[in-house]
mmCIF file of C-alpha atoms in Angstrom:
data_model
loop_
_atom_site.group_PDB
_atom_site.id
_atom_site.type_symbol
_atom_site.label_atom_id
_atom_site.label_comp_id
_atom_site.label_asym_id
_atom_site.label_seq_id
_atom_site.Cartn_x
_atom_site.Cartn_y
_atom_site.Cartn_z
ATOM 1 C CA MET A 1 -0.267 -0.340 -0.150
ATOM 2 C CA GLU A 2 3.236 2.743 0.670
ATOM 3 C CA ALA A 3 4.309 1.522 -2.016
ATOM 4 C CA LEU A 4 1.567 2.616 -3.954
ATOM 5 C CA MET A 5 0.894 5.574 -1.923
ATOM 6 C CA SER A 6 5.011 6.846 -3.123
ATOM 7 C CA LEU A 7 4.567 5.531 -7.014
ATOM 8 C CA ASP A 8 1.214 8.389 -6.981
ATOM 9 C CA ALA A 9 2.839 10.724 -5.547
ATOM 10 C CA ASN A 10 6.227 10.858 -7.813
ATOM 11 C CA ARG A 11 3.834 11.165 -10.465
ATOM 12 C CA ASN A 12 1.791 13.623 -9.320
ATOM 13 C CA ASN A 13 5.540 14.927 -8.561
ATOM 14 C CA SER A 14 6.119 14.784 -12.205
ATOM 15 C CA VAL A 15 2.686 16.123 -13.844
ATOM 16 C CA GLN A 16 2.761 19.247 -11.602
ATOM 17 C CA ALA A 17 6.573 19.294 -12.404
ATOM 18 C CA THR A 18 5.609 19.581 -16.164
ATOM 19 C CA LYS A 19 3.463 22.111 -15.861
ATOM 20 C CA ASN A 20 6.097 24.276 -13.905
ATOM 21 C CA ASN A 21 8.326 23.384 -17.370
ATOM 22 C CA GLN A 22 5.486 24.679 -19.913
ATOM 23 C CA THR A 23 4.539 27.631 -18.141
ATOM 24 C CA GLN A 24 7.966 28.948 -19.826
ATOM 25 C CA THR A 25 7.118 27.661 -23.302
ATOM 26 C CA PRO A 26 4.971 30.259 -24.166
ATOM 27 C CA GLU A 27 4.981 33.882 -25.377
ATOM 28 C CA ALA A 28 3.923 35.511 -21.487
ATOM 29 C CA SER A 29 7.441 33.354 -20.457
ATOM 30 C CA LYS A 30 9.603 36.888 -19.571
ATOM 31 C CA LYS A 31 13.639 34.828 -20.567
ATOM 32 C CA PRO A 32 11.803 33.898 -23.887
ATOM 33 C CA LEU A 33 9.924 37.620 -24.537
ATOM 34 C CA ARG A 34 13.261 38.470 -23.399
ATOM 35 C CA PHE A 35 14.986 36.452 -25.860
ATOM 36 C CA PHE A 36 13.012 37.737 -28.738
ATOM 37 C CA ILE A 37 12.750 41.898 -28.072
ATOM 38 C CA THR A 38 16.646 40.825 -28.658
ATOM 39 C CA GLN A 39 15.943 39.398 -31.670
ATOM 40 C CA GLU A 40 13.423 41.659 -32.935
ATOM 41 C CA ILE A 41 15.546 44.664 -32.517
ATOM 42 C CA GLY A 42 18.841 43.302 -33.462
ATOM 43 C CA VAL A 43 16.549 42.603 -37.430
ATOM 44 C CA GLY A 44 14.624 45.691 -37.346
ATOM 45 C CA ALA A 45 18.192 47.639 -37.217
ATOM 46 C CA SER A 46 19.364 45.621 -40.491
ATOM 47 C CA LEU A 47 16.352 46.663 -41.495
ATOM 48 C CA CYS A 48 16.687 50.139 -41.049
ATOM 49 C CA VAL A 49 20.729 50.480 -42.547
ATOM 50 C CA LEU A 50 19.235 48.329 -45.318
ATOM 51 C CA ILE A 51 16.787 50.422 -45.932
ATOM 52 C CA GLY A 52 19.432 53.265 -45.272
ATOM 53 C CA ILE A 53 22.072 52.174 -47.756
ATOM 54 C CA PHE A 54 19.969 51.350 -50.335
ATOM 55 C CA SER A 55 18.250 54.902 -50.376
ATOM 56 C CA LEU A 56 21.881 56.215 -51.177
ATOM 57 C CA LEU A 57 22.712 54.006 -53.627
ATOM 58 C CA GLN A 58 19.112 54.322 -55.576
ATOM 59 C CA PRO A 59 17.277 57.499 -54.558
ATOM 60 C CA LEU A 60 13.770 55.290 -56.505
ATOM 61 C CA PHE A 61 14.186 52.650 -53.331
ATOM 62 C CA TRP A 62 12.074 55.512 -51.577
ATOM 63 C CA ASP A 63 8.791 55.974 -54.099
ATOM 64 C CA ARG A 64 6.148 54.835 -53.068
ATOM 65 C CA GLY A 65 5.363 52.438 -56.252
ATOM 66 C CA ASN A 66 8.489 50.364 -54.989
ATOM 67 C CA PHE A 67 7.253 50.364 -51.199
ATOM 68 C CA LEU A 68 3.640 48.420 -53.337
ATOM 69 C CA ASN A 69 6.480 46.660 -55.299
ATOM 70 C CA ILE A 70 8.411 44.833 -52.435
ATOM 71 C CA SER A 71 4.927 44.623 -50.016
ATOM 72 C CA ARG A 72 2.831 42.892 -52.666
ATOM 73 C CA GLN A 73 6.115 40.881 -53.642
ATOM 74 C CA ALA A 74 6.293 40.092 -49.909
ATOM 75 C CA ALA A 75 3.300 38.783 -49.485
ATOM 76 C CA GLU A 76 3.526 35.126 -50.951
ATOM 77 C CA PRO A 77 7.101 34.593 -48.686
ATOM 78 C CA ALA A 78 5.119 36.114 -45.683
ATOM 79 C CA LEU A 79 2.779 33.364 -46.401
ATOM 80 C CA LEU A 80 4.800 30.281 -46.550
ATOM 81 C CA ALA A 81 7.151 31.810 -43.637
ATOM 82 C CA MET A 82 4.068 31.943 -41.614
ATOM 83 C CA GLY A 83 3.620 28.077 -42.089
ATOM 84 C CA GLN A 84 7.326 27.443 -41.733
ATOM 85 C CA ALA A 85 7.778 29.239 -38.160
ATOM 86 C CA VAL A 86 4.396 27.225 -36.673
ATOM 87 C CA ALA A 87 6.246 23.677 -37.655
ATOM 88 C CA MET A 88 9.956 25.301 -36.567
ATOM 89 C CA LEU A 89 7.827 26.814 -33.153
ATOM 90 C CA ALA A 90 6.773 22.097 -32.763
ATOM 91 C CA GLY A 91 10.195 21.243 -33.315
ATOM 92 C CA GLY A 92 9.071 20.132 -37.059
ATOM 93 C CA PHE A 93 10.222 21.840 -40.609
ATOM 94 C CA ASP A 94 8.068 22.174 -43.244
ATOM 95 C CA LEU A 95 10.168 20.914 -46.692
ATOM 96 C CA SER A 96 7.350 19.972 -49.450
ATOM 97 C CA ILE A 97 6.188 23.745 -49.446
ATOM 98 C CA GLY A 98 7.599 24.668 -52.576
ATOM 99 C CA GLY A 99 6.290 21.371 -54.866
ATOM 100 C CA ILE A 100 2.837 21.966 -52.556
ATOM 101 C CA MET A 101 3.371 25.573 -54.840
ATOM 102 C CA GLY A 102 4.169 23.984 -58.063
ATOM 103 C CA LEU A 103 1.673 21.069 -57.907
ATOM 104 C CA THR A 104 -0.380 23.896 -56.865
ATOM 105 C CA SER A 105 -0.675 26.090 -59.468
ATOM 106 C CA ALA A 106 -0.661 23.131 -61.912
ATOM 107 C CA VAL A 107 -4.115 21.836 -60.505
ATOM 108 C CA VAL A 108 -5.868 25.788 -59.699
ATOM 109 C CA ALA A 109 -4.957 26.637 -63.593
ATOM 110 C CA TYR A 110 -6.641 23.873 -64.412
ATOM 111 C CA ALA A 111 -9.340 23.869 -62.785
ATOM 112 C CA VAL A 112 -10.139 27.710 -63.409
ATOM 113 C CA LEU A 113 -10.441 26.822 -66.391
ATOM 114 C CA SER A 114 -12.347 24.623 -66.328
ATOM 115 C CA VAL A 115 -14.954 25.417 -63.513
ATOM 116 C CA GLY A 116 -14.654 28.777 -62.809
ATOM 117 C CA VAL A 117 -12.063 31.411 -60.923
ATOM 118 C CA ILE A 118 -13.604 30.600 -56.827
ATOM 119 C CA PRO A 119 -13.991 26.546 -57.134
ATOM 120 C CA GLY A 120 -11.266 26.299 -59.034
ATOM 121 C CA MET A 121 -8.293 28.351 -56.155
ATOM 122 C CA VAL A 122 -10.972 25.958 -53.396
ATOM 123 C CA ILE A 123 -9.479 23.133 -54.690
ATOM 124 C CA GLY A 124 -6.283 24.551 -55.107
ATOM 125 C CA VAL A 125 -6.322 25.327 -50.803
ATOM 126 C CA LEU A 126 -8.184 21.882 -50.195
ATOM 127 C CA LEU A 127 -5.610 20.311 -51.614
ATOM 128 C CA GLY A 128 -2.931 21.678 -49.565
ATOM 129 C CA THR A 129 -4.072 21.312 -46.506
ATOM 130 C CA PHE A 130 -4.817 17.615 -47.754
ATOM 131 C CA ILE A 131 -0.906 17.184 -48.582
ATOM 132 C CA GLY A 132 -0.112 19.158 -45.170
ATOM 133 C CA PHE A 133 -2.807 16.560 -43.622
ATOM 134 C CA ILE A 134 -0.578 13.538 -45.163
ATOM 135 C CA ASN A 135 3.008 15.186 -44.503
ATOM 136 C CA GLY A 136 1.130 15.723 -40.557
ATOM 137 C CA THR A 137 0.273 11.415 -40.485
ATOM 138 C CA LEU A 138 2.670 10.625 -40.920
ATOM 139 C CA ILE A 139 4.980 12.802 -38.893
ATOM 140 C CA ALA A 140 2.489 12.994 -36.306
ATOM 141 C CA ARG A 141 1.217 8.691 -36.251
ATOM 142 C CA TYR A 142 4.141 7.443 -37.464
ATOM 143 C CA ARG A 143 6.651 9.109 -35.877
ATOM 144 C CA LEU A 144 8.463 9.320 -38.544
ATOM 145 C CA PRO A 145 11.575 11.669 -39.411
ATOM 146 C CA PRO A 146 9.927 15.338 -40.991
ATOM 147 C CA PHE A 147 12.811 15.964 -42.795
ATOM 148 C CA ILE A 148 12.403 12.839 -45.179
ATOM 149 C CA VAL A 149 8.300 12.502 -45.203
ATOM 150 C CA THR A 150 8.670 16.448 -46.639
ATOM 151 C CA LEU A 151 11.328 16.336 -48.457
ATOM 152 C CA GLY A 152 9.480 12.811 -50.357
ATOM 153 C CA MET A 153 6.761 15.039 -50.854
ATOM 154 C CA LEU A 154 8.576 18.044 -52.073
ATOM 155 C CA SER A 155 9.809 15.617 -54.711
ATOM 156 C CA LEU A 156 5.983 14.052 -55.841
ATOM 157 C CA CYS A 157 4.376 17.338 -55.929
ATOM 158 C CA ARG A 158 7.261 18.512 -57.872
ATOM 159 C CA GLY A 159 7.050 15.627 -59.757
ATOM 160 C CA LEU A 160 2.704 15.658 -60.198
ATOM 161 C CA ALA A 161 2.575 19.177 -61.268
ATOM 162 C CA TYR A 162 5.311 18.239 -64.092
ATOM 163 C CA ILE A 163 3.592 15.074 -65.255
ATOM 164 C CA ILE A 164 -0.101 17.373 -65.201
ATOM 165 C CA THR A 165 1.570 19.940 -67.388
ATOM 166 C CA GLY A 166 3.563 18.094 -69.141
ATOM 167 C CA GLY A 167 6.331 20.366 -68.250
ATOM 168 C CA LEU A 168 4.948 23.445 -70.037
ATOM 169 C CA PRO A 169 3.235 26.663 -68.380
ATOM 170 C CA VAL A 170 -1.167 26.522 -68.665
ATOM 171 C CA LEU A 171 -1.800 29.799 -69.338
ATOM 172 C CA ASN A 172 -4.955 31.927 -70.787
ATOM 173 C CA LEU A 173 -6.276 32.089 -67.892
ATOM 174 C CA PRO A 174 -8.994 35.033 -67.550
ATOM 175 C CA GLU A 175 -8.317 37.897 -66.269
ATOM 176 C CA GLU A 176 -10.582 38.082 -63.423
ATOM 177 C CA PHE A 177 -8.002 35.286 -61.828
ATOM 178 C CA SER A 178 -4.838 37.648 -62.895
ATOM 179 C CA TYR A 179 -7.041 40.274 -60.446
ATOM 180 C CA LEU A 180 -6.320 38.815 -57.287
ATOM 181 C CA GLY A 181 -2.834 39.458 -57.482
ATOM 182 C CA SER A 182 -1.624 41.852 -59.498
ATOM 183 C CA THR A 183 -4.002 44.605 -60.610
ATOM 184 C CA GLY A 184 -5.650 44.187 -57.880
ATOM 185 C CA TYR A 185 -5.878 47.104 -55.107
ATOM 186 C CA VAL A 186 -7.923 48.033 -52.246
ATOM 187 C CA GLY A 187 -7.515 50.980 -50.593
ATOM 188 C CA GLY A 188 -4.061 52.420 -52.514
ATOM 189 C CA LEU A 189 -2.614 48.575 -51.581
ATOM 190 C CA PRO A 190 -2.460 45.277 -53.335
ATOM 191 C CA ILE A 191 -4.584 42.637 -52.597
ATOM 192 C CA ALA A 192 -1.911 40.347 -52.063
ATOM 193 C CA THR A 193 -0.935 42.336 -49.187
ATOM 194 C CA ILE A 194 -4.119 42.904 -47.966
ATOM 195 C CA ILE A 195 -4.303 38.987 -47.511
ATOM 196 C CA ALA A 196 -0.864 38.919 -46.355
ATOM 197 C CA VAL A 197 -1.956 40.856 -43.547
ATOM 198 C CA VAL A 198 -5.390 39.759 -42.764
ATOM 199 C CA ILE A 199 -3.392 35.997 -42.300
ATOM 200 C CA PHE A 200 -0.928 37.161 -39.950
ATOM 201 C CA CYS A 201 -3.029 38.978 -37.635
ATOM 202 C CA ILE A 202 -5.248 35.463 -37.208
ATOM 203 C CA PHE A 203 -2.450 33.653 -36.368
ATOM 204 C CA TYR A 204 -0.552 35.599 -34.644
ATOM 205 C CA THR A 205 -3.612 36.245 -32.120
ATOM 206 C CA VAL A 206 -3.952 32.733 -32.171
ATOM 207 C CA LEU A 207 -0.042 32.031 -31.550
ATOM 208 C CA THR A 208 -0.243 33.835 -28.654
ATOM 209 C CA ARG A 209 -4.115 33.932 -26.943
ATOM 210 C CA SER A 210 -4.964 30.583 -27.920
ATOM 211 C CA LYS A 211 -4.659 27.006 -26.722
ATOM 212 C CA PHE A 212 -3.200 26.161 -29.735
ATOM 213 C CA GLY A 213 -0.198 28.450 -29.703
ATOM 214 C CA TYR A 214 0.334 27.226 -26.375
ATOM 215 C CA ASP A 215 0.264 23.790 -27.045
ATOM 216 C CA VAL A 216 2.421 23.947 -30.409
ATOM 217 C CA TYR A 217 5.443 26.108 -28.204
ATOM 218 C CA SER A 218 4.760 23.251 -25.292
ATOM 219 C CA ILE A 219 5.755 21.249 -27.508
ATOM 220 C CA GLY A 220 8.590 22.855 -29.372
ATOM 221 C CA GLY A 221 9.916 23.272 -25.488
ATOM 222 C CA ASN A 222 9.640 19.796 -24.392
ATOM 223 C CA GLU A 223 7.065 17.023 -25.967
ATOM 224 C CA SER A 224 7.704 14.710 -23.558
ATOM 225 C CA ALA A 225 6.245 17.382 -20.986
ATOM 226 C CA ALA A 226 3.182 18.333 -23.245
ATOM 227 C CA ARG A 227 2.496 14.168 -23.523
ATOM 228 C CA LEU A 228 2.631 13.683 -19.709
ATOM 229 C CA ALA A 229 0.445 17.685 -19.342
ATOM 230 C CA GLY A 230 -2.247 15.952 -21.670
ATOM 231 C CA ILE A 231 -1.773 17.997 -24.770
ATOM 232 C CA ASN A 232 -2.764 15.526 -27.978
ATOM 233 C CA VAL A 233 1.387 16.019 -29.592
ATOM 234 C CA ALA A 234 0.248 13.707 -32.487
ATOM 235 C CA ARG A 235 -3.965 15.890 -32.965
ATOM 236 C CA ILE A 236 -1.701 19.726 -33.177
ATOM 237 C CA ARG A 237 1.495 18.180 -34.939
ATOM 238 C CA THR A 238 -0.908 16.926 -37.863
ATOM 239 C CA LEU A 239 -2.817 20.554 -37.282
ATOM 240 C CA ILE A 240 0.740 22.478 -37.806
ATOM 241 C CA TYR A 241 0.749 20.874 -40.796
ATOM 242 C CA MET A 242 -2.490 20.929 -42.580
ATOM 243 C CA ILE A 243 -1.684 24.644 -41.599
ATOM 244 C CA SER A 244 0.832 24.798 -42.947
ATOM 245 C CA GLY A 245 -0.053 23.295 -47.286
ATOM 246 C CA SER A 246 -3.036 25.356 -46.966
ATOM 247 C CA LEU A 247 -0.846 28.613 -46.248
ATOM 248 C CA ALA A 248 1.663 27.629 -49.126
ATOM 249 C CA SER A 249 -0.861 26.584 -51.255
ATOM 250 C CA ILE A 250 -3.012 30.069 -51.159
ATOM 251 C CA ALA A 251 1.097 31.685 -51.585
ATOM 252 C CA SER A 252 0.793 29.531 -55.216
ATOM 253 C CA ILE A 253 -2.754 31.103 -55.629
ATOM 254 C CA LEU A 254 -1.597 35.065 -55.200
ATOM 255 C CA LEU A 255 1.917 33.556 -57.376
ATOM 256 C CA SER A 256 0.032 31.592 -59.656
ATOM 257 C CA SER A 257 -2.153 34.813 -60.023
ATOM 258 C CA ARG A 258 0.347 37.663 -60.979
ATOM 259 C CA VAL A 259 2.329 34.897 -62.890
ATOM 260 C CA SER A 260 -0.840 35.067 -65.369
ATOM 261 C CA SER A 261 -0.310 31.164 -65.865
ATOM 262 C CA GLY A 262 -0.062 27.429 -63.931
ATOM 263 C CA GLN A 263 3.518 26.866 -62.962
ATOM 264 C CA PRO A 264 4.671 23.750 -62.669
ATOM 265 C CA SER A 265 8.059 24.937 -60.744
ATOM 266 C CA LEU A 266 6.092 27.523 -59.236
ATOM 267 C CA GLY A 267 7.487 27.452 -55.507
ATOM 268 C CA ASP A 268 11.547 25.887 -56.455
ATOM 269 C CA GLY A 269 13.421 27.136 -53.153
ATOM 270 C CA ALA A 270 10.704 28.561 -51.947
ATOM 271 C CA GLU A 271 10.836 26.445 -48.618
ATOM 272 C CA LEU A 272 14.633 27.876 -48.178
ATOM 273 C CA LEU A 273 13.417 31.132 -48.359
ATOM 274 C CA SER A 274 11.003 30.356 -45.582
ATOM 275 C CA VAL A 275 13.302 28.793 -43.535
ATOM 276 C CA ALA A 276 15.600 31.477 -43.336
ATOM 277 C CA ALA A 277 13.366 34.526 -42.532
ATOM 278 C CA VAL A 278 12.056 31.669 -40.064
ATOM 279 C CA ILE A 279 15.467 31.674 -39.175
ATOM 280 C CA ILE A 280 16.184 35.195 -38.975
ATOM 281 C CA GLY A 281 13.727 35.994 -37.010
ATOM 282 C CA GLY A 282 14.648 34.327 -34.136
ATOM 283 C CA VAL A 283 12.871 30.756 -33.978
ATOM 284 C CA ARG A 284 14.674 28.327 -32.406
ATOM 285 C CA LEU A 285 15.939 25.747 -34.013
ATOM 286 C CA ARG A 286 14.485 23.477 -32.264
ATOM 287 C CA GLY A 287 12.023 24.774 -31.512
ATOM 288 C CA GLY A 288 9.693 26.626 -28.261
ATOM 289 C CA GLN A 289 11.027 30.120 -29.082
ATOM 290 C CA GLY A 290 10.366 32.858 -31.108
ATOM 291 C CA SER A 291 8.200 35.161 -32.246
ATOM 292 C CA LEU A 292 5.466 35.532 -35.706
ATOM 293 C CA PHE A 293 6.908 39.064 -35.621
ATOM 294 C CA GLY A 294 10.029 38.514 -35.662
ATOM 295 C CA VAL A 295 9.554 36.039 -38.267
ATOM 296 C CA MET A 296 7.958 39.088 -40.430
ATOM 297 C CA LEU A 297 10.563 41.341 -39.658
ATOM 298 C CA GLY A 298 12.753 38.448 -41.417
ATOM 299 C CA VAL A 299 10.260 38.414 -44.579
ATOM 300 C CA ALA A 300 10.489 42.180 -45.004
ATOM 301 C CA LEU A 301 14.727 42.128 -44.728
ATOM 302 C CA LEU A 302 14.727 38.900 -47.162
ATOM 303 C CA ALA A 303 12.681 41.391 -49.532
ATOM 304 C CA ILE A 304 13.732 44.502 -48.616
ATOM 305 C CA LEU A 305 17.585 42.722 -49.820
ATOM 306 C CA ALA A 306 16.762 41.458 -52.669
ATOM 307 C CA ASN A 307 14.733 44.562 -54.221
ATOM 308 C CA GLY A 308 17.231 47.322 -53.141
ATOM 309 C CA LEU A 309 19.911 44.817 -54.730
ATOM 310 C CA ASN A 310 17.908 44.915 -57.554
ATOM 311 C CA LEU A 311 17.698 48.365 -58.137
ATOM 312 C CA ILE A 312 21.732 48.946 -57.461
ATOM 313 C CA ASN A 313 22.015 46.211 -60.668
ATOM 314 C CA MET A 314 23.723 43.312 -58.475
ATOM 315 C CA SER A 315 23.802 40.079 -59.662
ATOM 316 C CA SER A 316 20.921 37.654 -58.302
ATOM 317 C CA TYR A 317 23.966 34.956 -57.160
ATOM 318 C CA VAL A 318 25.561 38.512 -54.467
ATOM 319 C CA GLN A 319 21.804 37.519 -53.819
ATOM 320 C CA LEU A 320 22.497 34.558 -52.594
ATOM 321 C CA VAL A 321 25.221 34.720 -50.883
ATOM 322 C CA ALA A 322 23.545 37.540 -48.831
ATOM 323 C CA VAL A 323 20.856 35.196 -47.635
ATOM 324 C CA GLY A 324 23.333 32.276 -47.270
ATOM 325 C CA LEU A 325 25.147 34.550 -44.812
ATOM 326 C CA ILE A 326 22.714 36.376 -43.141
ATOM 327 C CA VAL A 327 21.050 32.698 -42.779
ATOM 328 C CA MET A 328 24.471 32.000 -40.616
ATOM 329 C CA VAL A 329 24.544 34.273 -38.996
ATOM 330 C CA ALA A 330 21.216 34.229 -37.734
ATOM 331 C CA SER A 331 21.561 30.698 -36.722
ATOM 332 C CA VAL A 332 25.017 31.470 -35.053
ATOM 333 C CA GLY A 333 22.871 34.395 -32.615
ATOM 334 C CA SER A 334 19.506 31.191 -31.998
ATOM 335 C CA VAL A 335 21.761 28.243 -30.653
ATOM 336 C CA ILE A 336 24.351 31.040 -29.141
ATOM 337 C CA ARG A 337 21.432 32.462 -27.254
ATOM 338 C CA GLY A 338 18.901 29.481 -27.066
ATOM 339 C CA PRO A 339 20.682 27.894 -24.224
ATOM 340 C CA ARG A 340 20.402 31.517 -21.921
ATOM 341 C CA SER A 341 16.840 31.832 -22.580
ATOM 342 C CA GLU A 342 16.474 28.513 -20.609
ATOM 343 C CA GLU A 343 17.898 29.563 -17.697
#
């Protein structure tokens, strides 16, 4: 009897310790909050420096039309980075988003020609969500590594996109479809930008104010502790990859609309840029810490860097080198600061 009472007491202590550990995982924790602020200030300062440099080198950089162009071009990377951020906050990542974009672009183009613009776009979003469900199921239910699952899905989706289209773009899409990501404006802002801002506000609120957001941070901080606390880790992980897949499809629809065609190669390399934005924005590589606002600063930094280098006629190869260096520096900073925030 005494042994049973001792065992029960130990179990209760373990669960209580788990709950105590979890309370320091979300953004409400003071030490992680300092980590977020430090990262965001650093990225924000770098952003200001870049703007200042490009303004001096190219006066056209300050043109209102150029900033609207930057905001439009950053819409799709922002959506991809949001999905990637949620996955990485939970200790995973999603390399399949580039393939999802290519397959969605091909399917949506044919669907728009067959059943209309709105139904075609709905089909595209459902497709991305379903692919995310497959990713999440394989990762969460069968405990397969996210790297293997999402890398395989990247190749699978990309191959299917080329098979469906025969490797050729799908053309002659209706003007109504092009309006969404290219010519459409509301209140002086591109529709694509407005869509990205609205989705950001929704996900920022969800991550910082809901139980789902708490669970995401808890799983990334300590998955074993999250399980002991009663969090359905498999369900949350599946939802995370469904979110990432749906956001990749929305980004694909916006970009396909901008180029007025279905492109099987759409999103090539997008997965790496999304990871770059998330790391630059301060999300810890092992998960559990990070700010969606910081991730958006990372997206803005990459967008302004690309735009500014183009305006001063720098080679795209220089952009690759610059992004690589920034990611390496941000990764080192994440590793150095991560353990301190846990003390």
